[in-house]
Amino acid sequence: MSDESGEADRVRDEGFDDFLDAIESGEGFYLECPEGHGSLPPRRVCPHCGATDLEHVALPETGEIETYTTVHVAAPEFADDAPYVTAVADFGAVRLTGQLRELDAGELDVGTEVTVGIGESETADERVLAFRPR
Ligand SMILES: [Zn+2]
């Protein structure tokens, strides 16, 4: 994995980076099949029923925290971020996993409404999904 331009040395993960770009510009979306199953890009096939006819649907502005966990000992790429809170939020047809920003676990409950945006991992300078209080 070398990059002769000397810029980013990581490979762009097409579908997921497109998804992060969309979230970053406030145009988050998910994929919906004709049966109404939601899934997250990148996908060509509905993971629930195998339909290949997936449409882009705008992500709701807010989701509700479903579960959360404080990470004290992180994987190497997130070591400098620890401790941080990672959460799963329910955005209706889809669930997103991200890090919590501007909120501590103590201020958080199942059902807390959050918006999703982009945060940076302090360790690897990678973009991550970040939840913020509404
Ligand atoms: Zn489906």
mmCIF file with all atom_site columns, C-alpha atoms and ligand atoms in Angstrom:
data_model
loop_
_atom_site.group_PDB
_atom_site.id
_atom_site.type_symbol
_atom_site.label_atom_id
_atom_site.label_alt_id
_atom_site.label_comp_id
_atom_site.label_asym_id
_atom_site.label_entity_id
_atom_site.label_seq_id
_atom_site.pdbx_PDB_ins_code
_atom_site.Cartn_x
_atom_site.Cartn_y
_atom_site.Cartn_z
_atom_site.occupancy
_atom_site.B_iso_or_equiv
_atom_site.pdbx_formal_charge
_atom_site.auth_seq_id
_atom_site.auth_comp_id
_atom_site.auth_asym_id
_atom_site.auth_atom_id
_atom_site.pdbx_PDB_model_num
ATOM   1   C  CA . MET A 1 1   ? 0.000   0.000   0.000  1.00 0.00 ? 1   MET A CA 1
ATOM   2   C  CA . SER A 1 2   ? 2.189   2.840   -1.166 1.00 0.00 ? 2   SER A CA 1
ATOM   3   C  CA . ASP A 1 3   ? 1.004   6.096   -2.535 1.00 0.00 ? 3   ASP A CA 1
ATOM   4   C  CA . GLU A 1 4   ? 3.372   7.778   -4.932 1.00 0.00 ? 4   GLU A CA 1
ATOM   5   C  CA . SER A 1 5   ? 1.702   11.132  -4.662 1.00 0.00 ? 5   SER A CA 1
ATOM   6   C  CA . GLY A 1 6   ? 2.762   11.200  -1.020 1.00 0.00 ? 6   GLY A CA 1
ATOM   7   C  CA . GLU A 1 7   ? -0.695  12.160  0.123  1.00 0.00 ? 7   GLU A CA 1
ATOM   8   C  CA . ALA A 1 8   ? -2.923  9.752   1.975  1.00 0.00 ? 8   ALA A CA 1
ATOM   9   C  CA . ASP A 1 9   ? -1.354  6.360   2.347  1.00 0.00 ? 9   ASP A CA 1
ATOM   10  C  CA . ARG A 1 10  ? -4.583  4.617   3.058  1.00 0.00 ? 10  ARG A CA 1
ATOM   11  C  CA . VAL A 1 11  ? -6.824  3.115   0.496  1.00 0.00 ? 11  VAL A CA 1
ATOM   12  C  CA . ARG A 1 12  ? -10.099 4.852   0.082  1.00 0.00 ? 12  ARG A CA 1
ATOM   13  C  CA . ASP A 1 13  ? -12.931 2.544   0.938  1.00 0.00 ? 13  ASP A CA 1
ATOM   14  C  CA . GLU A 1 14  ? -15.255 3.617   -1.842 1.00 0.00 ? 14  GLU A CA 1
ATOM   15  C  CA . GLY A 1 15  ? -18.698 2.895   -0.544 1.00 0.00 ? 15  GLY A CA 1
ATOM   16  C  CA . PHE A 1 16  ? -18.084 3.741   3.063  1.00 0.00 ? 16  PHE A CA 1
ATOM   17  C  CA . ASP A 1 17  ? -16.146 6.922   2.328  1.00 0.00 ? 17  ASP A CA 1
ATOM   18  C  CA . ASP A 1 18  ? -18.966 8.049   0.064  1.00 0.00 ? 18  ASP A CA 1
ATOM   19  C  CA . PHE A 1 19  ? -21.304 7.436   2.962  1.00 0.00 ? 19  PHE A CA 1
ATOM   20  C  CA . LEU A 1 20  ? -19.086 9.479   5.301  1.00 0.00 ? 20  LEU A CA 1
ATOM   21  C  CA . ASP A 1 21  ? -18.885 12.257  2.684  1.00 0.00 ? 21  ASP A CA 1
ATOM   22  C  CA . ALA A 1 22  ? -22.660 12.317  2.481  1.00 0.00 ? 22  ALA A CA 1
ATOM   23  C  CA . ILE A 1 23  ? -23.017 12.497  6.263  1.00 0.00 ? 23  ILE A CA 1
ATOM   24  C  CA . GLU A 1 24  ? -20.382 15.219  6.421  1.00 0.00 ? 24  GLU A CA 1
ATOM   25  C  CA . SER A 1 25  ? -22.297 17.364  3.950  1.00 0.00 ? 25  SER A CA 1
ATOM   26  C  CA . GLY A 1 26  ? -25.527 16.809  5.844  1.00 0.00 ? 26  GLY A CA 1
ATOM   27  C  CA . GLU A 1 27  ? -26.938 14.487  3.227  1.00 0.00 ? 27  GLU A CA 1
ATOM   28  C  CA . GLY A 1 28  ? -26.736 11.193  5.019  1.00 0.00 ? 28  GLY A CA 1
ATOM   29  C  CA . PHE A 1 29  ? -28.664 8.381   3.459  1.00 0.00 ? 29  PHE A CA 1
ATOM   30  C  CA . TYR A 1 30  ? -29.315 4.704   3.755  1.00 0.00 ? 30  TYR A CA 1
ATOM   31  C  CA . LEU A 1 31  ? -30.347 2.066   1.286  1.00 0.00 ? 31  LEU A CA 1
ATOM   32  C  CA . GLU A 1 32  ? -33.855 0.740   1.112  1.00 0.00 ? 32  GLU A CA 1
ATOM   33  C  CA . CYS A 1 33  ? -35.114 -2.254  -0.827 1.00 0.00 ? 33  CYS A CA 1
ATOM   34  C  CA . PRO A 1 34  ? -38.651 -2.594  -2.234 1.00 0.00 ? 34  PRO A CA 1
ATOM   35  C  CA . GLU A 1 35  ? -39.660 -4.480  0.936  1.00 0.00 ? 35  GLU A CA 1
ATOM   36  C  CA . GLY A 1 36  ? -38.682 -1.503  3.082  1.00 0.00 ? 36  GLY A CA 1
ATOM   37  C  CA . HIS A 1 37  ? -35.605 -3.071  4.661  1.00 0.00 ? 37  HIS A CA 1
ATOM   38  C  CA . GLY A 1 38  ? -32.949 -0.514  5.492  1.00 0.00 ? 38  GLY A CA 1
ATOM   39  C  CA . SER A 1 39  ? -29.231 -1.128  5.212  1.00 0.00 ? 39  SER A CA 1
ATOM   40  C  CA . LEU A 1 40  ? -26.051 0.926   5.149  1.00 0.00 ? 40  LEU A CA 1
ATOM   41  C  CA . PRO A 1 41  ? -23.797 1.410   2.173  1.00 0.00 ? 41  PRO A CA 1
ATOM   42  C  CA . PRO A 1 42  ? -21.784 0.002   0.591  1.00 0.00 ? 42  PRO A CA 1
ATOM   43  C  CA . ARG A 1 43  ? -24.180 -2.704  -0.544 1.00 0.00 ? 43  ARG A CA 1
ATOM   44  C  CA . ARG A 1 44  ? -25.598 -3.978  -3.763 1.00 0.00 ? 44  ARG A CA 1
ATOM   45  C  CA . VAL A 1 45  ? -27.945 -6.518  -2.251 1.00 0.00 ? 45  VAL A CA 1
ATOM   46  C  CA . CYS A 1 46  ? -30.427 -6.174  0.589  1.00 0.00 ? 46  CYS A CA 1
ATOM   47  C  CA . PRO A 1 47  ? -28.962 -8.165  3.507  1.00 0.00 ? 47  PRO A CA 1
ATOM   48  C  CA . HIS A 1 48  ? -32.462 -9.096  4.649  1.00 0.00 ? 48  HIS A CA 1
ATOM   49  C  CA . CYS A 1 49  ? -34.122 -10.404 1.501  1.00 0.00 ? 49  CYS A CA 1
ATOM   50  C  CA . GLY A 1 50  ? -31.538 -10.336 -1.282 1.00 0.00 ? 50  GLY A CA 1
ATOM   51  C  CA . ALA A 1 51  ? -33.272 -7.676  -3.382 1.00 0.00 ? 51  ALA A CA 1
ATOM   52  C  CA . THR A 1 52  ? -30.862 -5.870  -5.691 1.00 0.00 ? 52  THR A CA 1
ATOM   53  C  CA . ASP A 1 53  ? -33.054 -2.882  -6.295 1.00 0.00 ? 53  ASP A CA 1
ATOM   54  C  CA . LEU A 1 54  ? -31.779 -0.544  -3.569 1.00 0.00 ? 54  LEU A CA 1
ATOM   55  C  CA . GLU A 1 55  ? -32.746 3.084   -3.360 1.00 0.00 ? 55  GLU A CA 1
ATOM   56  C  CA . HIS A 1 56  ? -31.018 5.920   -1.535 1.00 0.00 ? 56  HIS A CA 1
ATOM   57  C  CA . VAL A 1 57  ? -33.265 7.299   1.186  1.00 0.00 ? 57  VAL A CA 1
ATOM   58  C  CA . ALA A 1 58  ? -32.448 10.358  3.291  1.00 0.00 ? 58  ALA A CA 1
ATOM   59  C  CA . LEU A 1 59  ? -31.370 9.503   6.801  1.00 0.00 ? 59  LEU A CA 1
ATOM   60  C  CA . PRO A 1 60  ? -33.632 10.937  9.519  1.00 0.00 ? 60  PRO A CA 1
ATOM   61  C  CA . GLU A 1 61  ? -32.068 13.927  11.246 1.00 0.00 ? 61  GLU A CA 1
ATOM   62  C  CA . THR A 1 62  ? -32.071 12.358  14.646 1.00 0.00 ? 62  THR A CA 1
ATOM   63  C  CA . GLY A 1 63  ? -31.733 8.913   16.066 1.00 0.00 ? 63  GLY A CA 1
ATOM   64  C  CA . GLU A 1 64  ? -32.180 7.427   19.495 1.00 0.00 ? 64  GLU A CA 1
ATOM   65  C  CA . ILE A 1 65  ? -29.407 5.868   21.515 1.00 0.00 ? 65  ILE A CA 1
ATOM   66  C  CA . GLU A 1 66  ? -30.005 2.173   21.782 1.00 0.00 ? 66  GLU A CA 1
ATOM   67  C  CA . THR A 1 67  ? -26.901 0.963   23.574 1.00 0.00 ? 67  THR A CA 1
ATOM   68  C  CA . TYR A 1 68  ? -23.634 2.531   24.608 1.00 0.00 ? 68  TYR A CA 1
ATOM   69  C  CA . THR A 1 69  ? -20.399 1.527   26.128 1.00 0.00 ? 69  THR A CA 1
ATOM   70  C  CA . THR A 1 70  ? -17.374 3.362   27.474 1.00 0.00 ? 70  THR A CA 1
ATOM   71  C  CA . VAL A 1 71  ? -14.183 2.113   25.912 1.00 0.00 ? 71  VAL A CA 1
ATOM   72  C  CA . HIS A 1 72  ? -11.221 2.383   28.252 1.00 0.00 ? 72  HIS A CA 1
ATOM   73  C  CA . VAL A 1 73  ? -8.820  0.161   26.401 1.00 0.00 ? 73  VAL A CA 1
ATOM   74  C  CA . ALA A 1 74  ? -9.072  0.814   22.713 1.00 0.00 ? 74  ALA A CA 1
ATOM   75  C  CA . ALA A 1 75  ? -7.709  -0.848  19.627 1.00 0.00 ? 75  ALA A CA 1
ATOM   76  C  CA . PRO A 1 76  ? -4.353  0.658   18.589 1.00 0.00 ? 76  PRO A CA 1
ATOM   77  C  CA . GLU A 1 77  ? -5.908  2.949   15.988 1.00 0.00 ? 77  GLU A CA 1
ATOM   78  C  CA . PHE A 1 78  ? -8.037  4.562   18.688 1.00 0.00 ? 78  PHE A CA 1
ATOM   79  C  CA . ALA A 1 79  ? -5.604  4.332   21.623 1.00 0.00 ? 79  ALA A CA 1
ATOM   80  C  CA . ASP A 1 80  ? -5.292  8.103   22.122 1.00 0.00 ? 80  ASP A CA 1
ATOM   81  C  CA . ASP A 1 81  ? -9.036  8.582   22.058 1.00 0.00 ? 81  ASP A CA 1
ATOM   82  C  CA . ALA A 1 82  ? -9.704  6.359   25.043 1.00 0.00 ? 82  ALA A CA 1
ATOM   83  C  CA . PRO A 1 83  ? -11.669 6.571   27.120 1.00 0.00 ? 83  PRO A CA 1
ATOM   84  C  CA . TYR A 1 84  ? -14.484 7.316   24.757 1.00 0.00 ? 84  TYR A CA 1
ATOM   85  C  CA . VAL A 1 85  ? -18.078 6.285   24.452 1.00 0.00 ? 85  VAL A CA 1
ATOM   86  C  CA . THR A 1 86  ? -19.230 4.257   21.542 1.00 0.00 ? 86  THR A CA 1
ATOM   87  C  CA . ALA A 1 87  ? -22.932 3.936   20.916 1.00 0.00 ? 87  ALA A CA 1
ATOM   88  C  CA . VAL A 1 88  ? -25.460 2.369   18.631 1.00 0.00 ? 88  VAL A CA 1
ATOM   89  C  CA . ALA A 1 89  ? -28.263 4.701   17.612 1.00 0.00 ? 89  ALA A CA 1
ATOM   90  C  CA . ASP A 1 90  ? -31.509 3.728   15.992 1.00 0.00 ? 90  ASP A CA 1
ATOM   91  C  CA . PHE A 1 91  ? -32.314 5.877   12.952 1.00 0.00 ? 91  PHE A CA 1
ATOM   92  C  CA . GLY A 1 92  ? -35.526 4.109   12.084 1.00 0.00 ? 92  GLY A CA 1
ATOM   93  C  CA . ALA A 1 93  ? -34.742 1.703   9.285  1.00 0.00 ? 93  ALA A CA 1
ATOM   94  C  CA . VAL A 1 94  ? -31.056 1.533   10.116 1.00 0.00 ? 94  VAL A CA 1
ATOM   95  C  CA . ARG A 1 95  ? -28.747 1.508   13.103 1.00 0.00 ? 95  ARG A CA 1
ATOM   96  C  CA . LEU A 1 96  ? -25.500 3.420   13.147 1.00 0.00 ? 96  LEU A CA 1
ATOM   97  C  CA . THR A 1 97  ? -22.499 2.821   15.342 1.00 0.00 ? 97  THR A CA 1
ATOM   98  C  CA . GLY A 1 98  ? -20.409 5.817   16.273 1.00 0.00 ? 98  GLY A CA 1
ATOM   99  C  CA . GLN A 1 99  ? -18.498 7.666   18.939 1.00 0.00 ? 99  GLN A CA 1
ATOM   100 C  CA . LEU A 1 100 ? -20.181 10.081  21.231 1.00 0.00 ? 100 LEU A CA 1
ATOM   101 C  CA . ARG A 1 101 ? -19.066 13.704  21.249 1.00 0.00 ? 101 ARG A CA 1
ATOM   102 C  CA . GLU A 1 102 ? -19.941 16.516  23.644 1.00 0.00 ? 102 GLU A CA 1
ATOM   103 C  CA . LEU A 1 103 ? -21.650 14.055  25.953 1.00 0.00 ? 103 LEU A CA 1
ATOM   104 C  CA . ASP A 1 104 ? -20.421 11.770  28.684 1.00 0.00 ? 104 ASP A CA 1
ATOM   105 C  CA . ALA A 1 105 ? -21.856 8.395   29.391 1.00 0.00 ? 105 ALA A CA 1
ATOM   106 C  CA . GLY A 1 106 ? -23.343 9.904   32.557 1.00 0.00 ? 106 GLY A CA 1
ATOM   107 C  CA . GLU A 1 107 ? -25.451 12.324  30.522 1.00 0.00 ? 107 GLU A CA 1
ATOM   108 C  CA . LEU A 1 108 ? -26.675 9.621   28.283 1.00 0.00 ? 108 LEU A CA 1
ATOM   109 C  CA . ASP A 1 109 ? -29.542 7.233   28.397 1.00 0.00 ? 109 ASP A CA 1
ATOM   110 C  CA . VAL A 1 110 ? -31.173 4.746   26.150 1.00 0.00 ? 110 VAL A CA 1
ATOM   111 C  CA . GLY A 1 111 ? -33.532 6.858   24.074 1.00 0.00 ? 111 GLY A CA 1
ATOM   112 C  CA . THR A 1 112 ? -31.408 10.045  24.155 1.00 0.00 ? 112 THR A CA 1
ATOM   113 C  CA . GLU A 1 113 ? -31.820 11.808  20.831 1.00 0.00 ? 113 GLU A CA 1
ATOM   114 C  CA . VAL A 1 114 ? -28.686 12.474  18.853 1.00 0.00 ? 114 VAL A CA 1
ATOM   115 C  CA . THR A 1 115 ? -27.668 13.755  15.467 1.00 0.00 ? 115 THR A CA 1
ATOM   116 C  CA . VAL A 1 116 ? -24.970 12.091  13.456 1.00 0.00 ? 116 VAL A CA 1
ATOM   117 C  CA . GLY A 1 117 ? -21.976 13.797  11.947 1.00 0.00 ? 117 GLY A CA 1
ATOM   118 C  CA . ILE A 1 118 ? -18.326 13.194  11.349 1.00 0.00 ? 118 ILE A CA 1
ATOM   119 C  CA . GLY A 1 119 ? -15.650 13.212  13.998 1.00 0.00 ? 119 GLY A CA 1
ATOM   120 C  CA . GLU A 1 120 ? -11.968 12.532  13.778 1.00 0.00 ? 120 GLU A CA 1
ATOM   121 C  CA . SER A 1 121 ? -10.247 9.835   15.651 1.00 0.00 ? 121 SER A CA 1
ATOM   122 C  CA . GLU A 1 122 ? -7.549  11.602  17.658 1.00 0.00 ? 122 GLU A CA 1
ATOM   123 C  CA . THR A 1 123 ? -5.220  8.724   17.142 1.00 0.00 ? 123 THR A CA 1
ATOM   124 C  CA . ALA A 1 124 ? -5.200  7.881   13.481 1.00 0.00 ? 124 ALA A CA 1
ATOM   125 C  CA . ASP A 1 125 ? -6.767  10.977  11.995 1.00 0.00 ? 125 ASP A CA 1
ATOM   126 C  CA . GLU A 1 126 ? -9.447  8.782   10.552 1.00 0.00 ? 126 GLU A CA 1
ATOM   127 C  CA . ARG A 1 127 ? -12.992 9.926   10.131 1.00 0.00 ? 127 ARG A CA 1
ATOM   128 C  CA . VAL A 1 128 ? -15.525 8.219   12.332 1.00 0.00 ? 128 VAL A CA 1
ATOM   129 C  CA . LEU A 1 129 ? -19.248 8.593   12.761 1.00 0.00 ? 129 LEU A CA 1
ATOM   130 C  CA . ALA A 1 130 ? -19.884 10.890  15.715 1.00 0.00 ? 130 ALA A CA 1
ATOM   131 C  CA . PHE A 1 131 ? -23.109 11.375  17.628 1.00 0.00 ? 131 PHE A CA 1
ATOM   132 C  CA . ARG A 1 132 ? -23.851 14.708  19.213 1.00 0.00 ? 132 ARG A CA 1
ATOM   133 C  CA . PRO A 1 133 ? -26.703 15.784  21.453 1.00 0.00 ? 133 PRO A CA 1
ATOM   134 C  CA . ARG A 1 134 ? -29.588 17.132  19.513 1.00 0.00 ? 134 ARG A CA 1
HETATM 135 ZN ZN . ZN  B 2 .   ? -35.027 -6.363  1.627  1.00 0.00 ? 1   ZN  B ZN 1
#
